[in-house]
mmCIF file of C-alpha atoms in Angstrom:
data_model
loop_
_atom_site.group_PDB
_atom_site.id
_atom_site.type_symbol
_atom_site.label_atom_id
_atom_site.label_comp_id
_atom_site.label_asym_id
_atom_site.label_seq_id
_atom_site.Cartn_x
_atom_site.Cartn_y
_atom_site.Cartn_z
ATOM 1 C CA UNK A 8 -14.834 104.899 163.724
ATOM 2 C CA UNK A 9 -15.003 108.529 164.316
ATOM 3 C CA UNK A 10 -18.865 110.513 164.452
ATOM 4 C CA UNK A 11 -17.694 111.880 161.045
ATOM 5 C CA UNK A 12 -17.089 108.803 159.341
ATOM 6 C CA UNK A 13 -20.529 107.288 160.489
ATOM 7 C CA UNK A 14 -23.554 107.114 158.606
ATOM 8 C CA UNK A 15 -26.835 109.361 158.487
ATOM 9 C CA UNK A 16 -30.143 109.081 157.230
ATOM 10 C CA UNK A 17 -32.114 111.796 156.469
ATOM 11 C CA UNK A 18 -35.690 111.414 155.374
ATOM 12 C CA UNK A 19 -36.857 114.007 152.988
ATOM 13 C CA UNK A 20 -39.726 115.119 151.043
ATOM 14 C CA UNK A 21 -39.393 117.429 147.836
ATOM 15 C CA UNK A 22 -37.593 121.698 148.369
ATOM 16 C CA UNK A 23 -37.757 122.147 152.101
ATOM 17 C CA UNK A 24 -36.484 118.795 152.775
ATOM 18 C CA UNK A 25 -33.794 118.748 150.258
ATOM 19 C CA UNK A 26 -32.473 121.682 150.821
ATOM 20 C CA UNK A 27 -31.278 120.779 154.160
ATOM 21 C CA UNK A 28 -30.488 117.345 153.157
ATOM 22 C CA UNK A 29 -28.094 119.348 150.483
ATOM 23 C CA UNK A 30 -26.554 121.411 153.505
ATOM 24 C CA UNK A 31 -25.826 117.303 155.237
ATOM 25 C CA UNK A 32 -24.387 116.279 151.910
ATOM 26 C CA UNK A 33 -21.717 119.156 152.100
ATOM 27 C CA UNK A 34 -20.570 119.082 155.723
ATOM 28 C CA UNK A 35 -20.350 115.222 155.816
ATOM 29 C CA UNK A 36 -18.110 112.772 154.130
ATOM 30 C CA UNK A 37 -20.300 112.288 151.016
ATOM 31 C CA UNK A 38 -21.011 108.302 150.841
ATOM 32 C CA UNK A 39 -21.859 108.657 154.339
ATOM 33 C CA UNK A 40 -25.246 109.985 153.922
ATOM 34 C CA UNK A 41 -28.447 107.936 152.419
ATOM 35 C CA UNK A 42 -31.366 110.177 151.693
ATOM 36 C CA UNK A 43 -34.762 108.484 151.886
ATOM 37 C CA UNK A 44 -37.403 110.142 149.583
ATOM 38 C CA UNK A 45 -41.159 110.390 149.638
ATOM 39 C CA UNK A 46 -42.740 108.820 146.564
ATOM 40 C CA UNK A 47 -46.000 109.330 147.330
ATOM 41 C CA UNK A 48 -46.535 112.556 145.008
ATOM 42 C CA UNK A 49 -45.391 110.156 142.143
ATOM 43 C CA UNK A 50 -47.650 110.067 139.502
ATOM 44 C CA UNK A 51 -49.094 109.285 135.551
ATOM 45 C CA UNK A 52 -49.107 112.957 133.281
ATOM 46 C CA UNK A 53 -49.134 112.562 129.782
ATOM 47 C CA UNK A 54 -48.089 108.972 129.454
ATOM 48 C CA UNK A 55 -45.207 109.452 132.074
ATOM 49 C CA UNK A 56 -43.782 108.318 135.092
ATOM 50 C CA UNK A 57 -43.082 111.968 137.332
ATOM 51 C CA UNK A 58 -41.784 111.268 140.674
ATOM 52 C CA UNK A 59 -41.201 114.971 141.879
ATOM 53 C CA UNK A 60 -39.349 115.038 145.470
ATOM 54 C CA UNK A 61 -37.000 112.272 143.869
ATOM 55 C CA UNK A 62 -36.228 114.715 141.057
ATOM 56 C CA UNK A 63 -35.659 117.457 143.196
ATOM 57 C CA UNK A 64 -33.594 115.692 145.084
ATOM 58 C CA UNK A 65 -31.297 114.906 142.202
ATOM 59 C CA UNK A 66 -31.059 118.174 140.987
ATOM 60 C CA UNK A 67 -30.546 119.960 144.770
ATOM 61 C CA UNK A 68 -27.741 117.138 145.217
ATOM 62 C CA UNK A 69 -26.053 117.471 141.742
ATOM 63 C CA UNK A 70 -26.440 121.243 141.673
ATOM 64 C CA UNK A 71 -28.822 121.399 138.942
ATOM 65 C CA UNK A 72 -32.140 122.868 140.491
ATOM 66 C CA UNK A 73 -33.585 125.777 139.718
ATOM 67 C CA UNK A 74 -33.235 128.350 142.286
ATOM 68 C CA UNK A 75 -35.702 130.766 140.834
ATOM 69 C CA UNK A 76 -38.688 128.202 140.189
ATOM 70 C CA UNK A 77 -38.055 126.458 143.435
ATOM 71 C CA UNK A 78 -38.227 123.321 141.617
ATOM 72 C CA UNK A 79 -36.943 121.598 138.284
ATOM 73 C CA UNK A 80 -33.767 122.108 136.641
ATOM 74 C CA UNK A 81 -31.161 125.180 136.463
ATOM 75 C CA UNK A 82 -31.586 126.974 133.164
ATOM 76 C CA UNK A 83 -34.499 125.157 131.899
ATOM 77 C CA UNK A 84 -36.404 126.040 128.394
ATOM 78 C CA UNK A 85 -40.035 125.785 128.213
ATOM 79 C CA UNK A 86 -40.080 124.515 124.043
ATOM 80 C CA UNK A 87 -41.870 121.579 124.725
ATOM 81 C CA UNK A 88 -44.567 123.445 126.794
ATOM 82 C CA UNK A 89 -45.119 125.587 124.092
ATOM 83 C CA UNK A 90 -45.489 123.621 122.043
ATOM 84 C CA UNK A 91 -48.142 121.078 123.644
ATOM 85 C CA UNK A 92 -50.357 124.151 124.563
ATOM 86 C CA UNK A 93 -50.306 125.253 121.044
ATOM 87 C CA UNK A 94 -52.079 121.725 120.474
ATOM 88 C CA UNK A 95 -54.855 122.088 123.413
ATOM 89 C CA UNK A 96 -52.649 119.730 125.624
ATOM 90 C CA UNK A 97 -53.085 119.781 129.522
ATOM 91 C CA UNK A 98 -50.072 122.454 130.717
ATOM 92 C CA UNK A 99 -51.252 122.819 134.194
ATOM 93 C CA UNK A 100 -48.058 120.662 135.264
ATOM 94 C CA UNK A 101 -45.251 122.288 133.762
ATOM 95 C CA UNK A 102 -42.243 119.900 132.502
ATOM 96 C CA UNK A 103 -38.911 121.927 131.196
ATOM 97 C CA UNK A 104 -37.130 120.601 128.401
ATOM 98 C CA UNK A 105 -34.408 119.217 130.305
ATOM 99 C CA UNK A 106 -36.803 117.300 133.661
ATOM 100 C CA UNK A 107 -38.868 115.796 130.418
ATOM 101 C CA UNK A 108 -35.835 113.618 129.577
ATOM 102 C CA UNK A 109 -35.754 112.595 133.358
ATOM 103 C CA UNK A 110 -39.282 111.474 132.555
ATOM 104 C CA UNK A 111 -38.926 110.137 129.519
ATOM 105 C CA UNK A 112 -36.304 108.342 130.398
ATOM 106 C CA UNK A 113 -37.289 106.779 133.789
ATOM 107 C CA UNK A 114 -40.729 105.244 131.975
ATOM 108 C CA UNK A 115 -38.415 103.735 129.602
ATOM 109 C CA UNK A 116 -36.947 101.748 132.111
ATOM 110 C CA UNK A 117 -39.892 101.299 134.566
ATOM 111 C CA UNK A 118 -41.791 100.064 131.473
ATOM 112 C CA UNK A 119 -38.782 97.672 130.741
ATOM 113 C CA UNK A 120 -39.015 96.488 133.950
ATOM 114 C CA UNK A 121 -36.322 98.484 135.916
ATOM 115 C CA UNK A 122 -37.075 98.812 139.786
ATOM 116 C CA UNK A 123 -37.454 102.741 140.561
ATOM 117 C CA UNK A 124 -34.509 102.654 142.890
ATOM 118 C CA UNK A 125 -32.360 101.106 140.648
ATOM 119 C CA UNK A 126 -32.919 103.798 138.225
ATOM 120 C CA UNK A 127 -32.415 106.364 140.675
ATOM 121 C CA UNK A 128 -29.432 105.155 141.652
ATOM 122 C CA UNK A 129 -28.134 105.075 138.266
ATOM 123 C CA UNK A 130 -29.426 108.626 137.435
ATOM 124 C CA UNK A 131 -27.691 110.179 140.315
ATOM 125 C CA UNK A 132 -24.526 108.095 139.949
ATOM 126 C CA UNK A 133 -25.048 110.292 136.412
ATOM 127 C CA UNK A 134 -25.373 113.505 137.634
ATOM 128 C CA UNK A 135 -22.534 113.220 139.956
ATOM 129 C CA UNK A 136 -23.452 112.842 143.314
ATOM 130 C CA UNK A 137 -22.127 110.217 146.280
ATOM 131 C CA UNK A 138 -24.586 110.304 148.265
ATOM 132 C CA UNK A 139 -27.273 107.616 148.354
ATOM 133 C CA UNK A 140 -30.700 108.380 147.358
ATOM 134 C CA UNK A 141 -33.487 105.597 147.397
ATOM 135 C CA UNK A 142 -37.038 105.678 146.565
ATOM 136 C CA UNK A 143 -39.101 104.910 149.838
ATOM 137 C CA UNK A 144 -40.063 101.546 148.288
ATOM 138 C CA UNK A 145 -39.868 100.497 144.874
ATOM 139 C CA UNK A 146 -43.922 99.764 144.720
ATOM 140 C CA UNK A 147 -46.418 102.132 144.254
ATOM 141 C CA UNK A 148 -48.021 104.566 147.306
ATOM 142 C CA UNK A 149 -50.024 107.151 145.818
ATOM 143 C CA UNK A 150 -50.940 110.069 148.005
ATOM 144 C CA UNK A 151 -55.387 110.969 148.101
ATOM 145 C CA UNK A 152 -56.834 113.738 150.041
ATOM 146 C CA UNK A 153 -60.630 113.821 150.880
ATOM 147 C CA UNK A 154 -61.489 117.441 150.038
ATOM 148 C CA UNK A 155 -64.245 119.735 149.700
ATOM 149 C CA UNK A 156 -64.420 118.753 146.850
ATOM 150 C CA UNK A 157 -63.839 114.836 147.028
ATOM 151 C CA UNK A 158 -61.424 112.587 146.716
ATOM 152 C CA UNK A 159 -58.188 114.020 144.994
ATOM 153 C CA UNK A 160 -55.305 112.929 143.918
ATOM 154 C CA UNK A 161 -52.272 114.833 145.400
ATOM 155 C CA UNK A 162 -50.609 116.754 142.126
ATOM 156 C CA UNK A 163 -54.582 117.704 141.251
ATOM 157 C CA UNK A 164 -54.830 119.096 144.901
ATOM 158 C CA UNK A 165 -50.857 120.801 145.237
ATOM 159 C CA UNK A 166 -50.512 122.023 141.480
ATOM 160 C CA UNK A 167 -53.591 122.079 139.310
ATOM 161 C CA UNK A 168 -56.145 123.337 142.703
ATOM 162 C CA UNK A 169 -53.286 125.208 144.129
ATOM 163 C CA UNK A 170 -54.224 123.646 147.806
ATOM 164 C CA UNK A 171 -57.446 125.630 147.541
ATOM 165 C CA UNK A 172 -59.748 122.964 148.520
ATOM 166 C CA UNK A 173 -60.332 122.381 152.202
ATOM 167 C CA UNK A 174 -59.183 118.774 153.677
ATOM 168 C CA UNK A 175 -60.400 116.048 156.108
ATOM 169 C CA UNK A 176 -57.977 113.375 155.601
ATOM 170 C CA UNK A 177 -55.501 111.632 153.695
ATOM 171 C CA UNK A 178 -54.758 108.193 152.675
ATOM 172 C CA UNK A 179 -52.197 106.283 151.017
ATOM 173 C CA UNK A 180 -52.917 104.363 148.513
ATOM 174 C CA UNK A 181 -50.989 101.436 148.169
ATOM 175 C CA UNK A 182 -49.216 101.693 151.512
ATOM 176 C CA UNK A 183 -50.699 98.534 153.421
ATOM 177 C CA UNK A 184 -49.219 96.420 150.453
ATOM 178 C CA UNK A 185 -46.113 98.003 149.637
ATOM 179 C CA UNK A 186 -42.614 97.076 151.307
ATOM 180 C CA UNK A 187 -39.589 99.375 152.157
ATOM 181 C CA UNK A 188 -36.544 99.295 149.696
ATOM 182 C CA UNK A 189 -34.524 96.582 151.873
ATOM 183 C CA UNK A 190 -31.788 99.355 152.764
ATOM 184 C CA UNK A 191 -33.939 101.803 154.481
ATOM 185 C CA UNK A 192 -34.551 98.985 157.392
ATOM 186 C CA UNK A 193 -30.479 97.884 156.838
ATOM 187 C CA UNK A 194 -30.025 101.469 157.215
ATOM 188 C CA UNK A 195 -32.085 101.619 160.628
ATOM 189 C CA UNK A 196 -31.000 98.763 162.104
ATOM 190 C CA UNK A 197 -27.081 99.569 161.397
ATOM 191 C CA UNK A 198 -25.369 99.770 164.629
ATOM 192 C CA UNK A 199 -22.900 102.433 163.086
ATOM 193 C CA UNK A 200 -25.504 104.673 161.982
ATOM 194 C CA UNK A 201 -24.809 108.110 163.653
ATOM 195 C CA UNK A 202 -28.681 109.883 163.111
ATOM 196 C CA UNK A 203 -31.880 109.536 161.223
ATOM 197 C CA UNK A 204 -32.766 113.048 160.390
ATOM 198 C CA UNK A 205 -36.213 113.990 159.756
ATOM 199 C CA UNK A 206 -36.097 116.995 157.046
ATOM 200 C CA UNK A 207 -38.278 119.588 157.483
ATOM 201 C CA UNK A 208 -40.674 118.317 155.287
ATOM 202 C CA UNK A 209 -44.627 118.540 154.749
ATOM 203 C CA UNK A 210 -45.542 115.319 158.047
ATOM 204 C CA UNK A 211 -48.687 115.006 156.383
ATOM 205 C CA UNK A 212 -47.696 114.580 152.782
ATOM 206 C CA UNK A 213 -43.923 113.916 152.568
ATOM 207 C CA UNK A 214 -43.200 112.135 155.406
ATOM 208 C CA UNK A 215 -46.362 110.198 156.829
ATOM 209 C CA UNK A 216 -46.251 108.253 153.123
ATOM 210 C CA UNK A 217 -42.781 107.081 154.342
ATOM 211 C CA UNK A 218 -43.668 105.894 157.671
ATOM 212 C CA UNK A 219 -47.042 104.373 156.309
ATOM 213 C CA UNK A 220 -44.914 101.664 154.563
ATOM 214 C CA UNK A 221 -45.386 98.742 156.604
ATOM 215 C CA UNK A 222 -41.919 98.154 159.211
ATOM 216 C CA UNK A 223 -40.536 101.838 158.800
ATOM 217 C CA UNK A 224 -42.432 103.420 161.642
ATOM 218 C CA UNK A 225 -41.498 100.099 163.710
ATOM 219 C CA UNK A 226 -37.915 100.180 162.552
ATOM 220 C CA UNK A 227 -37.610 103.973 163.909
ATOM 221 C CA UNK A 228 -38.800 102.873 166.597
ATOM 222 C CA UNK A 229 -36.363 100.166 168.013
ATOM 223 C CA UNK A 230 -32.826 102.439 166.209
ATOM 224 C CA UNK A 231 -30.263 102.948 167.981
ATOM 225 C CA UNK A 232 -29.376 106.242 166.654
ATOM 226 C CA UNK A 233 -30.612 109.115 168.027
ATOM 227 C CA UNK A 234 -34.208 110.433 165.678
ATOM 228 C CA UNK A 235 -34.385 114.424 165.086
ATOM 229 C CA UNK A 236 -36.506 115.911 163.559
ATOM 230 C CA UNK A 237 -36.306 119.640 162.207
ATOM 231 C CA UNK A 238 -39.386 122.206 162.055
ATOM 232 C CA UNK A 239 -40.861 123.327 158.665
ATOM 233 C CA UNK A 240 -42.610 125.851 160.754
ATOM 234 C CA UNK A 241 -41.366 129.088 161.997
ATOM 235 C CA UNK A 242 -43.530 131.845 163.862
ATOM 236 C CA UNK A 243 -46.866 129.700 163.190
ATOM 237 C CA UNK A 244 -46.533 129.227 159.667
ATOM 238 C CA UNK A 245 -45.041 127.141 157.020
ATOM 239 C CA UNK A 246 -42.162 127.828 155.155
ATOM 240 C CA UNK A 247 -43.202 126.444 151.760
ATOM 241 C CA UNK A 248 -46.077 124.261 150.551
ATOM 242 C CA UNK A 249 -49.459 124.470 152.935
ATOM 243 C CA UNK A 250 -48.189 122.605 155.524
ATOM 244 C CA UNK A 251 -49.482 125.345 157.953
ATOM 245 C CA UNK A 252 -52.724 125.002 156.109
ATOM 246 C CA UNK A 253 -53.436 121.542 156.225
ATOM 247 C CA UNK A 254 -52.521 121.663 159.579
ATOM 248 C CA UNK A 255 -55.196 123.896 160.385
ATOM 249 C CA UNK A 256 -57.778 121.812 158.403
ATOM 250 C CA UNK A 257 -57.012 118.639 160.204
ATOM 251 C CA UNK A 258 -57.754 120.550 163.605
ATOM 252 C CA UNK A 259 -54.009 122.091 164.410
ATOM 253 C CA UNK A 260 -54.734 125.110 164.379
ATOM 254 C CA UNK A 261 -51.469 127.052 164.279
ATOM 255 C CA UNK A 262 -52.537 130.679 163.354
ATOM 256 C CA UNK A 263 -54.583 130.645 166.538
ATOM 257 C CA UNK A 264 -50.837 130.910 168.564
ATOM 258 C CA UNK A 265 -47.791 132.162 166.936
ATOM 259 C CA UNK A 266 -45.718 128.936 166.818
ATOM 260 C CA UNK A 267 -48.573 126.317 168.237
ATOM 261 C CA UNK A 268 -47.805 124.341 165.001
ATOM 262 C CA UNK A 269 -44.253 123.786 165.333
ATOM 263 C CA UNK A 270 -45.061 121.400 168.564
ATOM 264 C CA UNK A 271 -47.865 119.711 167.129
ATOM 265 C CA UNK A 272 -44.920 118.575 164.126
ATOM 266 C CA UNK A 273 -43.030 117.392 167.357
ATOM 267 C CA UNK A 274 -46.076 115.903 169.022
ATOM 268 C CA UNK A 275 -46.880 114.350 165.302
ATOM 269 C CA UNK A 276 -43.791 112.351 165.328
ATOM 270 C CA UNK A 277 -43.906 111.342 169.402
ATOM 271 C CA UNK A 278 -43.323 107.613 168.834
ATOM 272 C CA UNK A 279 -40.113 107.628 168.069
ATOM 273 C CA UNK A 280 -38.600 111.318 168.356
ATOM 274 C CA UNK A 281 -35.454 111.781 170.110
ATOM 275 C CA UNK A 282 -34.846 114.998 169.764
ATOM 276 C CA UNK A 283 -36.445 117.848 168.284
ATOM 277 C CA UNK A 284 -34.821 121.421 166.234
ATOM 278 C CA UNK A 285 -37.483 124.810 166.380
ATOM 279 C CA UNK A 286 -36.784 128.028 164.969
ATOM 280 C CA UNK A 287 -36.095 130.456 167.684
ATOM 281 C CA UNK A 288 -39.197 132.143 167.236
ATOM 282 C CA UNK A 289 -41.017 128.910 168.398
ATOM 283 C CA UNK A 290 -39.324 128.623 171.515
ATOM 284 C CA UNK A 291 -43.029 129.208 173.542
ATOM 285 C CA UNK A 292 -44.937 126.650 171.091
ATOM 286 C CA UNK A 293 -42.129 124.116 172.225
ATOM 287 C CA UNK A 294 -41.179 124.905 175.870
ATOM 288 C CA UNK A 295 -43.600 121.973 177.476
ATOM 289 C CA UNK A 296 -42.774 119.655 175.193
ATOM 290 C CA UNK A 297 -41.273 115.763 176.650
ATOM 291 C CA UNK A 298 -38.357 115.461 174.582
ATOM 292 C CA UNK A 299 -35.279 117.619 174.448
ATOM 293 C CA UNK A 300 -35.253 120.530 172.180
ATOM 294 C CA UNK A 301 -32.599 122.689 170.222
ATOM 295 C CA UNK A 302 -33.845 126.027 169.277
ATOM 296 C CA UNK A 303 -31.593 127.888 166.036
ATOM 297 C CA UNK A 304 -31.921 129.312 163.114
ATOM 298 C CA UNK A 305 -33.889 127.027 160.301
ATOM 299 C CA UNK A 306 -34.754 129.058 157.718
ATOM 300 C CA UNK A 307 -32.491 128.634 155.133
ATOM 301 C CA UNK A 308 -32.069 131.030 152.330
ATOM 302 C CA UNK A 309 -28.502 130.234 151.586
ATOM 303 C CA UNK A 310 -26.348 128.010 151.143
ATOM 304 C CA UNK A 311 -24.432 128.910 154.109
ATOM 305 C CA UNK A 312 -27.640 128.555 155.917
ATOM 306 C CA UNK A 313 -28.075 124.774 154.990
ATOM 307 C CA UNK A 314 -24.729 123.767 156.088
ATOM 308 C CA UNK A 315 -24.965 125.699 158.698
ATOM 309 C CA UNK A 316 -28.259 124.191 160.271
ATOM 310 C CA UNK A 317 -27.130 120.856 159.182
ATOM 311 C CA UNK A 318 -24.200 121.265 162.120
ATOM 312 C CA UNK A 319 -26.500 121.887 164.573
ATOM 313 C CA UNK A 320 -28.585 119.001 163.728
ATOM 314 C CA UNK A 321 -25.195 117.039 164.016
ATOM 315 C CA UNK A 322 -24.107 118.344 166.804
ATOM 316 C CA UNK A 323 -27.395 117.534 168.621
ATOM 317 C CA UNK A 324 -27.841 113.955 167.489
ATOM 318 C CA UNK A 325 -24.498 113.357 168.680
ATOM 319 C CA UNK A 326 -25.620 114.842 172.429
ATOM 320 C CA UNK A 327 -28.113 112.934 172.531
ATOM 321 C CA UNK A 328 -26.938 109.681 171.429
ATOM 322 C CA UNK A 329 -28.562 106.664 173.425
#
């Protein structure tokens, strides 16, 4: 079996993550890759189910997302919003016309007793795409931050607080109990599999939820395959979400050195790293560290970029291979 013909797994939160899982989806045979998704921002709003880095997922993957928003659908109406703050309703989470029937529909079927991945496996089937895309486990983790002002749950802290509120910790709620969908650990323990990529996703809040589930972070641990992981920090700072934020909140400090935070993210994941991609900028914050590092371009504003960073990724792993 040739390198190209061998499977990846990428691990991914919500718009950083996918979008470089998107540029892996185009450059590889497309059932080779199997995209792991946080589900710890799922959540209840208005009666509903709303698993958001799952749905933007689908819609980077199938070509549907909304490049102007960031997040939802591509040429999505705003009717139902209206409409519901006409009547007083809670609009602070906004749902487009077209993500509502995502919603809509996936309670359906939860409430009918449908696993999660199942549906999602059946949605993106849907929409088109090859690649596999499975919930981190099919019961429920529910991301909590103690803040300044208490306890919150994630959306109230992300969307509705805007990150304002100043963190201590996290926890994840549900996590001790819950068990990973059977194919991530098939997936890790496949003596084919060609790299685990770790997206450039939030560590605190897109991918620590995945490796809280009991056997994943011990399952990354013993693979085969060669683990990298890719920056979402360039020059000191995040590239979306508060990532740099919450990194200075929990003590990381990065605005104290240009680039200090992209080596704590390296230092985050030390257990089982392999290897380890930094913007060029970062190439100080990363020169001491243990494990071998690739320095490129990561920020990716097109989609030339994605593909493009998704190479070198590929081309590293495969240096590195044990």
């Amino acid at each position: 079996m040739s390198d190209d013909d061998r499977p990846v797994l990428a691990l991914s939160g919500g718009v950083g993550g996918a979008k470089l899982a998107l540029g892996l989806y185009r450059i590889l045979p497309p059932d080779t890759l199997t995209v792991i998704a946080n589900t710890g921002d799922d959540f209840a709003h208005l009666g509903l189910q709303i698993s958001p880095d799952l749905d933007t997922l689908l819609y980077t993957l199938s070509g549907q997302d909304n490049p102007e928003l960031g997040w939802g659908r591509r040429g999505e109406t705003w009717t139902f919003m209206a409409a519901l703050e006409a009547l007083g309703g809670e609009t602070w989470f906004r749902l487009g016309d077209g993500d509502l029937a995502t919603h809509i529909e996936r309670t359906r079927r939860l409430a009918a007793g449908e696993k999660l991945s199942s549906i999602t496996g059946d949605f993106r089937r849907r929409l088109g795409i090859a690649a596999r895309l499975l919930p981190m486990s099919d019961d429920p983790v529910r991301t909590r931050l103690h803040t300044s002002e208490g306890w919150l749950d994630f959306q109230d802290y992300f969307v509705r607080l805007r990150c304002a509120p100043i963190i201590d910790r996290l926890e994840f709620a549900g996590a001790a109990d819950a068990r990973p969908h059977p194919d991530v650990l098939a997936a890790l323990a496949d003596p084919q599999l060609r790299a685990v990529v770790i997206c450039p996703s939030n560590p605190f809040i897109s991918i620590d939820p995945i490796l809280a589930i009991p056997g994943v972070r011990a399952a990354l641990r013993d693979c085969a395959a060669p683990i990298v992981a890719v920056s979402p920090i360039i020059g000191g700072q995040a590239v979306k979400g508060p990532t740099a934020k919450m990194m200075a909140e929990l003590g990381l400090v990065p605005g104290l050195d240009p680039g200090i935070g992209a080596g704590a993210v390296a230092h985050h994941y030390r257990d089982f790293l392999d290897l380890y991609i930094a913007d060029e900028e970062d190439a100080a914050a990363v020169a001491d560290l243990d494990i071998p590092v690739v320095l490129a371009r990561t920020l990716m504003q097109s989609l030339a970029d994605r593909e493009a960073l998704a190479r070198v990724v590929l081309a590293a792993a495969d240096r590195v291979r044990k």
